[in-house]
Amino acid sequence: MSSTENAEPKAPEAESKPLASSSVFSMFGGGAKKEKKDEDEDRGDVSGSAKAQREAAAAAKGDDEDQVPESEDVNFEPVHRLTEKVETVTHEESEEQVFNMRCKMFRFFQETREWKERGTGPLRLLKHKENGKTRLVMRRDKTLKVCANHYITPDMKIAPMSTSDRAWLWSVAADVSEGEPEAITVSVRLANAENATLFKEAWLKAQQENEVLFGKEEKEEKEEEEAEAVKSEEKPKAEEEKKEEEPAATS
């Protein structure tokens, strides 16, 4: 046999496969990401991205740097000192309140023959501490503007409204709520009939008291006028008597 025949057949060589290295995976991001993840885990980053944590830490550090240090207390002296207390004058300081009730007031306009609302607020009767006279004062809510201001004189008459059992009307010869005395006709409407009765009683009581005071005042004024008239009549007589005495004295 020939030497070629006696030789054992060789086993076929296994097909060689290339081994994938870490450099190959790193080209596609595989190996590098794994290494980075492992690196993060080694540092204990379990709550999220390490980059986000680093940014949050940097921001916190920046906030600490931006904080303004506490300064000493600074005291600024005012330019004008309001040391004096300003007192509001209502011209009611010498009066005492004898009646107070909330109502709505209307005024009658003769030209148009219609009622117009005057205001809503507390209606009060104020009695003067010295002369004893009682006047009616009403102020509007919020603004406190006066919408009625007059004495309840003996010549005034109060009458019920035909359209309501809780409303009254009367005419005033001299209301000074607008500054100058003015003749007006007003009406008030109260919450209920009971309040309307209480208001009428207080109104009539004030009128009776004022009637005595106004009557006494008128009597005193009349006496003063009569005394002035007597003086004016006696003065010419005294001058005539003086003239008659002068020639007698010279003779």
mmCIF file of C-alpha atoms in Angstrom:
data_model
loop_
_atom_site.group_PDB
_atom_site.id
_atom_site.type_symbol
_atom_site.label_atom_id
_atom_site.label_comp_id
_atom_site.label_asym_id
_atom_site.label_seq_id
_atom_site.Cartn_x
_atom_site.Cartn_y
_atom_site.Cartn_z
ATOM 1 C CA MET A 1 0.000 0.000 0.000
ATOM 2 C CA SER A 2 1.168 3.291 -0.669
ATOM 3 C CA SER A 3 1.923 5.677 2.002
ATOM 4 C CA THR A 4 -1.023 7.804 1.050
ATOM 5 C CA GLU A 5 -3.443 5.042 1.582
ATOM 6 C CA ASN A 6 -2.005 3.993 4.972
ATOM 7 C CA ALA A 7 -2.333 7.516 6.361
ATOM 8 C CA GLU A 8 -5.371 8.087 8.629
ATOM 9 C CA PRO A 9 -7.895 10.449 7.313
ATOM 10 C CA LYS A 10 -7.807 13.853 8.997
ATOM 11 C CA ALA A 11 -10.868 15.128 10.806
ATOM 12 C CA PRO A 12 -12.375 18.152 9.195
ATOM 13 C CA GLU A 13 -11.317 21.322 10.901
ATOM 14 C CA ALA A 14 -14.051 23.042 12.832
ATOM 15 C CA GLU A 15 -15.296 26.180 11.262
ATOM 16 C CA SER A 16 -13.756 29.052 13.131
ATOM 17 C CA LYS A 17 -16.254 31.698 14.448
ATOM 18 C CA PRO A 18 -15.056 35.157 15.298
ATOM 19 C CA LEU A 19 -15.500 36.067 19.003
ATOM 20 C CA ALA A 20 -17.385 39.270 19.725
ATOM 21 C CA SER A 21 -15.288 41.562 21.799
ATOM 22 C CA SER A 22 -16.371 44.363 24.095
ATOM 23 C CA SER A 23 -15.054 46.863 21.595
ATOM 24 C CA VAL A 24 -17.526 45.625 19.046
ATOM 25 C CA PHE A 25 -20.481 46.061 21.406
ATOM 26 C CA SER A 26 -19.254 49.449 22.402
ATOM 27 C CA MET A 27 -19.629 50.555 18.819
ATOM 28 C CA PHE A 28 -23.389 50.033 19.121
ATOM 29 C CA GLY A 29 -23.633 51.258 22.703
ATOM 30 C CA GLY A 30 -24.183 47.879 24.295
ATOM 31 C CA GLY A 31 -21.090 47.289 26.316
ATOM 32 C CA ALA A 32 -20.560 50.939 27.322
ATOM 33 C CA LYS A 33 -24.076 51.291 28.674
ATOM 34 C CA LYS A 34 -23.683 48.148 30.724
ATOM 35 C CA GLU A 35 -20.424 49.380 32.131
ATOM 36 C CA LYS A 36 -21.989 52.795 32.934
ATOM 37 C CA LYS A 37 -24.963 51.147 34.590
ATOM 38 C CA ASP A 38 -22.683 48.954 36.634
ATOM 39 C CA GLU A 39 -20.670 52.008 37.555
ATOM 40 C CA ASP A 40 -23.823 53.821 38.697
ATOM 41 C CA GLU A 41 -24.922 50.842 40.741
ATOM 42 C CA ASP A 42 -21.491 50.695 42.372
ATOM 43 C CA ARG A 43 -21.916 54.337 43.444
ATOM 44 C CA GLY A 44 -25.356 53.552 44.907
ATOM 45 C CA ASP A 45 -27.433 55.461 42.299
ATOM 46 C CA VAL A 46 -30.728 53.596 42.660
ATOM 47 C CA SER A 47 -33.251 56.489 42.456
ATOM 48 C CA GLY A 48 -32.803 57.611 38.893
ATOM 49 C CA SER A 49 -30.371 59.100 36.494
ATOM 50 C CA ALA A 50 -27.090 60.159 37.992
ATOM 51 C CA LYS A 51 -27.061 63.152 35.702
ATOM 52 C CA ALA A 52 -30.396 64.379 37.067
ATOM 53 C CA GLN A 53 -29.102 63.981 40.602
ATOM 54 C CA ARG A 54 -25.977 65.945 39.808
ATOM 55 C CA GLU A 55 -28.060 68.751 38.276
ATOM 56 C CA ALA A 56 -30.328 68.847 41.354
ATOM 57 C CA ALA A 57 -27.290 69.059 43.615
ATOM 58 C CA ALA A 58 -25.878 71.900 41.544
ATOM 59 C CA ALA A 59 -29.185 73.762 41.665
ATOM 60 C CA ALA A 60 -29.385 73.392 45.437
ATOM 61 C CA LYS A 61 -25.898 74.715 45.741
ATOM 62 C CA GLY A 62 -26.829 77.689 43.564
ATOM 63 C CA ASP A 63 -29.863 78.454 45.761
ATOM 64 C CA ASP A 64 -27.664 78.501 48.824
ATOM 65 C CA GLU A 65 -25.372 80.959 47.135
ATOM 66 C CA ASP A 66 -28.308 83.179 46.056
ATOM 67 C CA GLN A 67 -29.690 83.502 49.578
ATOM 68 C CA VAL A 68 -29.282 87.014 50.909
ATOM 69 C CA PRO A 69 -27.689 87.125 54.323
ATOM 70 C CA GLU A 70 -29.825 88.548 57.111
ATOM 71 C CA SER A 71 -29.228 92.227 57.648
ATOM 72 C CA GLU A 72 -29.578 94.329 60.742
ATOM 73 C CA ASP A 73 -32.929 95.948 61.515
ATOM 74 C CA VAL A 74 -33.271 99.251 59.672
ATOM 75 C CA ASN A 75 -35.501 101.929 61.148
ATOM 76 C CA PHE A 76 -36.861 104.663 58.863
ATOM 77 C CA GLU A 77 -38.152 107.790 60.552
ATOM 78 C CA PRO A 78 -41.460 109.138 59.080
ATOM 79 C CA VAL A 79 -41.347 112.497 57.353
ATOM 80 C CA HIS A 80 -44.587 113.653 59.021
ATOM 81 C CA ARG A 81 -45.729 112.447 62.414
ATOM 82 C CA LEU A 82 -49.489 112.184 62.979
ATOM 83 C CA THR A 83 -49.397 112.877 66.676
ATOM 84 C CA GLU A 84 -52.703 114.748 66.897
ATOM 85 C CA LYS A 85 -55.951 112.791 66.817
ATOM 86 C CA VAL A 86 -58.423 114.142 64.273
ATOM 87 C CA GLU A 87 -61.923 114.306 65.717
ATOM 88 C CA THR A 88 -64.947 114.105 63.423
ATOM 89 C CA VAL A 89 -67.510 116.818 64.138
ATOM 90 C CA THR A 90 -71.122 115.696 63.557
ATOM 91 C CA HIS A 91 -72.823 118.638 65.347
ATOM 92 C CA GLU A 92 -74.565 116.029 67.487
ATOM 93 C CA GLU A 93 -72.164 116.249 70.413
ATOM 94 C CA SER A 94 -74.555 118.386 72.500
ATOM 95 C CA GLU A 95 -77.553 116.119 71.885
ATOM 96 C CA GLU A 96 -78.788 112.809 73.220
ATOM 97 C CA GLN A 97 -80.560 110.145 71.205
ATOM 98 C CA VAL A 98 -84.128 109.391 72.284
ATOM 99 C CA PHE A 99 -85.203 107.257 69.306
ATOM 100 C CA ASN A 100 -83.464 105.189 66.624
ATOM 101 C CA MET A 101 -85.061 103.012 63.973
ATOM 102 C CA ARG A 102 -84.019 101.882 60.502
ATOM 103 C CA CYS A 103 -86.292 102.877 57.613
ATOM 104 C CA LYS A 104 -86.431 104.023 53.999
ATOM 105 C CA MET A 105 -87.279 107.648 53.203
ATOM 106 C CA PHE A 106 -88.921 109.091 50.088
ATOM 107 C CA ARG A 107 -89.462 112.656 48.899
ATOM 108 C CA PHE A 108 -92.444 113.908 46.931
ATOM 109 C CA PHE A 109 -91.760 116.147 43.913
ATOM 110 C CA GLN A 110 -94.677 118.391 43.080
ATOM 111 C CA GLU A 111 -93.492 119.101 39.515
ATOM 112 C CA THR A 112 -93.587 115.452 38.402
ATOM 113 C CA ARG A 113 -96.140 114.267 40.970
ATOM 114 C CA GLU A 114 -94.013 111.286 41.998
ATOM 115 C CA TRP A 115 -92.144 109.893 44.984
ATOM 116 C CA LYS A 116 -88.373 109.390 44.753
ATOM 117 C CA GLU A 117 -86.210 107.485 47.156
ATOM 118 C CA ARG A 118 -84.279 109.736 49.505
ATOM 119 C CA GLY A 119 -82.177 107.116 51.247
ATOM 120 C CA THR A 120 -82.065 104.107 53.558
ATOM 121 C CA GLY A 121 -80.585 104.169 57.032
ATOM 122 C CA PRO A 122 -81.207 104.885 60.721
ATOM 123 C CA LEU A 123 -83.758 107.594 61.529
ATOM 124 C CA ARG A 124 -83.049 109.201 64.902
ATOM 125 C CA LEU A 125 -84.653 111.754 67.176
ATOM 126 C CA LEU A 126 -82.017 113.868 68.954
ATOM 127 C CA LYS A 127 -82.834 115.986 71.991
ATOM 128 C CA HIS A 128 -80.660 118.985 72.818
ATOM 129 C CA LYS A 129 -79.152 118.812 76.306
ATOM 130 C CA GLU A 130 -79.567 122.543 76.994
ATOM 131 C CA ASN A 131 -82.703 123.866 75.295
ATOM 132 C CA GLY A 132 -84.539 120.503 75.227
ATOM 133 C CA LYS A 133 -85.650 120.748 71.577
ATOM 134 C CA THR A 134 -85.889 117.552 69.530
ATOM 135 C CA ARG A 135 -84.985 117.302 65.876
ATOM 136 C CA LEU A 136 -85.249 114.486 63.333
ATOM 137 C CA VAL A 137 -82.000 113.381 61.669
ATOM 138 C CA MET A 138 -81.536 110.593 59.136
ATOM 139 C CA ARG A 139 -78.299 109.515 57.454
ATOM 140 C CA ARG A 140 -77.789 107.205 54.495
ATOM 141 C CA ASP A 141 -76.042 103.879 55.007
ATOM 142 C CA LYS A 142 -72.296 103.664 54.200
ATOM 143 C CA THR A 143 -71.937 107.281 53.028
ATOM 144 C CA LEU A 144 -73.575 108.699 56.211
ATOM 145 C CA LYS A 145 -74.836 111.612 54.135
ATOM 146 C CA VAL A 146 -77.716 113.481 55.766
ATOM 147 C CA CYS A 147 -81.043 113.002 53.955
ATOM 148 C CA ALA A 148 -83.307 114.607 56.605
ATOM 149 C CA ASN A 149 -82.606 117.261 59.227
ATOM 150 C CA HIS A 150 -85.417 119.300 60.759
ATOM 151 C CA TYR A 151 -87.282 120.065 63.969
ATOM 152 C CA ILE A 152 -90.671 118.481 64.590
ATOM 153 C CA THR A 153 -92.606 121.715 64.959
ATOM 154 C CA PRO A 154 -96.156 122.148 66.344
ATOM 155 C CA ASP A 155 -97.589 123.062 62.922
ATOM 156 C CA MET A 156 -96.538 119.752 61.299
ATOM 157 C CA LYS A 157 -99.040 116.925 60.792
ATOM 158 C CA ILE A 158 -98.181 113.243 60.378
ATOM 159 C CA ALA A 159 -100.517 111.065 58.301
ATOM 160 C CA PRO A 160 -100.554 107.411 57.174
ATOM 161 C CA MET A 161 -99.859 106.446 53.578
ATOM 162 C CA SER A 162 -102.914 105.078 51.801
ATOM 163 C CA THR A 163 -100.848 102.373 50.111
ATOM 164 C CA SER A 164 -99.215 100.871 53.210
ATOM 165 C CA ASP A 165 -99.886 100.269 56.902
ATOM 166 C CA ARG A 166 -96.217 100.750 57.782
ATOM 167 C CA ALA A 167 -95.560 104.129 56.172
ATOM 168 C CA TRP A 168 -96.095 107.762 57.280
ATOM 169 C CA LEU A 169 -95.805 111.124 55.553
ATOM 170 C CA TRP A 170 -95.508 114.754 56.656
ATOM 171 C CA SER A 171 -94.543 118.160 55.269
ATOM 172 C CA VAL A 172 -91.597 120.196 56.542
ATOM 173 C CA ALA A 173 -91.360 123.959 56.277
ATOM 174 C CA ALA A 174 -87.602 124.131 56.773
ATOM 175 C CA ASP A 175 -85.463 121.034 56.217
ATOM 176 C CA VAL A 176 -81.724 121.837 56.206
ATOM 177 C CA SER A 177 -80.292 118.503 55.034
ATOM 178 C CA GLU A 178 -79.044 120.157 51.823
ATOM 179 C CA GLY A 179 -77.636 123.186 53.643
ATOM 180 C CA GLU A 180 -80.287 125.825 52.997
ATOM 181 C CA PRO A 181 -83.788 125.651 54.571
ATOM 182 C CA GLU A 182 -86.180 124.002 52.135
ATOM 183 C CA ALA A 183 -89.877 123.137 52.257
ATOM 184 C CA ILE A 184 -90.335 119.451 51.393
ATOM 185 C CA THR A 185 -92.788 116.586 51.803
ATOM 186 C CA VAL A 186 -91.315 113.260 52.924
ATOM 187 C CA SER A 187 -92.505 109.785 53.813
ATOM 188 C CA VAL A 188 -90.885 106.886 55.637
ATOM 189 C CA ARG A 189 -91.498 103.157 55.273
ATOM 190 C CA LEU A 190 -90.593 100.919 58.187
ATOM 191 C CA ALA A 191 -90.029 97.180 58.464
ATOM 192 C CA ASN A 192 -93.474 96.327 59.826
ATOM 193 C CA ALA A 193 -96.654 97.801 61.274
ATOM 194 C CA GLU A 194 -95.395 97.481 64.838
ATOM 195 C CA ASN A 195 -92.327 99.592 64.080
ATOM 196 C CA ALA A 196 -94.525 102.095 62.298
ATOM 197 C CA THR A 197 -96.639 102.497 65.437
ATOM 198 C CA LEU A 198 -93.561 102.978 67.622
ATOM 199 C CA PHE A 199 -92.244 105.612 65.241
ATOM 200 C CA LYS A 200 -95.502 107.569 65.264
ATOM 201 C CA GLU A 201 -95.611 107.550 69.058
ATOM 202 C CA ALA A 202 -92.048 108.869 69.303
ATOM 203 C CA TRP A 203 -92.764 111.485 66.616
ATOM 204 C CA LEU A 204 -95.881 112.796 68.421
ATOM 205 C CA LYS A 205 -94.113 112.832 71.785
ATOM 206 C CA ALA A 206 -91.280 114.926 70.335
ATOM 207 C CA GLN A 207 -93.819 117.291 68.781
ATOM 208 C CA GLN A 208 -95.633 117.779 72.099
ATOM 209 C CA GLU A 209 -92.413 118.541 73.919
ATOM 210 C CA ASN A 210 -91.302 120.920 71.180
ATOM 211 C CA GLU A 211 -94.683 122.641 71.238
ATOM 212 C CA VAL A 212 -94.137 123.689 74.848
ATOM 213 C CA LEU A 213 -90.585 124.830 74.143
ATOM 214 C CA PHE A 214 -91.438 126.624 70.907
ATOM 215 C CA GLY A 215 -94.477 128.237 72.552
ATOM 216 C CA LYS A 216 -92.339 129.478 75.399
ATOM 217 C CA GLU A 217 -89.774 130.777 72.961
ATOM 218 C CA GLU A 218 -92.404 132.535 70.872
ATOM 219 C CA LYS A 219 -93.866 134.120 73.980
ATOM 220 C CA GLU A 220 -90.471 135.412 75.032
ATOM 221 C CA GLU A 221 -89.827 136.773 71.548
ATOM 222 C CA LYS A 222 -93.227 138.470 71.516
ATOM 223 C CA GLU A 223 -92.558 140.073 74.880
ATOM 224 C CA GLU A 224 -89.213 141.330 73.632
ATOM 225 C CA GLU A 225 -90.838 142.789 70.529
ATOM 226 C CA GLU A 226 -93.468 144.540 72.621
ATOM 227 C CA ALA A 227 -90.787 145.925 74.927
ATOM 228 C CA GLU A 228 -88.864 147.238 71.924
ATOM 229 C CA ALA A 229 -92.044 148.818 70.583
ATOM 230 C CA VAL A 230 -92.685 150.581 73.888
ATOM 231 C CA LYS A 231 -89.115 151.870 73.929
ATOM 232 C CA SER A 232 -89.422 153.155 70.397
ATOM 233 C CA GLU A 233 -92.619 155.053 71.334
ATOM 234 C CA GLU A 234 -91.174 156.501 74.522
ATOM 235 C CA LYS A 235 -88.018 157.768 72.859
ATOM 236 C CA PRO A 236 -89.728 160.492 70.691
ATOM 237 C CA LYS A 237 -91.807 161.642 73.677
ATOM 238 C CA ALA A 238 -88.696 161.987 75.804
ATOM 239 C CA GLU A 239 -86.987 164.013 73.062
ATOM 240 C CA GLU A 240 -90.017 166.358 72.753
ATOM 241 C CA GLU A 241 -90.168 166.912 76.505
ATOM 242 C CA LYS A 242 -86.457 167.689 76.510
ATOM 243 C CA LYS A 243 -86.891 170.274 73.764
ATOM 244 C CA GLU A 244 -89.746 171.945 75.655
ATOM 245 C CA GLU A 245 -87.650 172.165 78.824
ATOM 246 C CA GLU A 246 -84.688 173.803 77.088
ATOM 247 C CA PRO A 247 -86.439 177.212 76.230
ATOM 248 C CA ALA A 248 -87.896 177.440 79.722
ATOM 249 C CA ALA A 249 -84.442 177.048 81.241
ATOM 250 C CA THR A 250 -82.865 179.752 79.020
ATOM 251 C CA SER A 251 -85.620 182.276 79.865
#
